[in-house]
C-alpha angles and dihedrals in degrees: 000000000000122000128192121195130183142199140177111048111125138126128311154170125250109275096026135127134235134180120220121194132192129185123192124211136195130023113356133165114245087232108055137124129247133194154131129263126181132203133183128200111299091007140117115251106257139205107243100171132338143198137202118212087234084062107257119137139209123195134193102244072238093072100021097134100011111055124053127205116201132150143197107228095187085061092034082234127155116203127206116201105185110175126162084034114195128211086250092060082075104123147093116294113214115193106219130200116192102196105151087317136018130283141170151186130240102262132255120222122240111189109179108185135118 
């Protein structure tokens, strides 16, 4: 069994900067792919930035510039860097794993407003 588990969300002004983390757990292919996605009330879940083991990375046109994706292999951990947050990157952050199948975490809120 996988297991996802996050940490960092929290509270915080415009223009500032969190971290999000994310550790998997179990059996896990050595070639996956890790990222973020983030929903609000009434909305779609939506990427917001993904990474191949192998290094490669994907952004939401959202983030592009402000957020960086990077990951530990050897601690099958997945890194967020948000700086210059905006109000509408208020949502709920799931950490995803793809290893032969989906999998994801239980969410961290991440609440940017002054």
């Amino acid at each position: 069994q996988v297991q996802l588990v996050e940490s960092g969300g929290g509270l915080v002004q415009p223009g500032g900067s969190l971290r999000l983390s994310c550790t998997a757990s179990g059996r896990i292919l050595s070639i996956n792919v890790m990222g973020w996605y983030r929903q609000t009330p009434g909305q779609q879940r939506e990427l917001v930035a993904s990474i191949h083991s192998g290094g490669s990375t994907n952004y939401a046109d959202a983030v592009k510039g402000r957020f960086t994706i990077s990951r530990d292999n050897a601690k099958n951990t997945v890194y967020l860097e948000m700086n210059s947050l905006k109000p509408d990157d208020t949502a709920v952050y799931f950490c995803s794993l793809y290893s032969s199948r989906w999998y994801w975490g239980q969410g961290t809120q991440v609440t940017v407003s002054s």
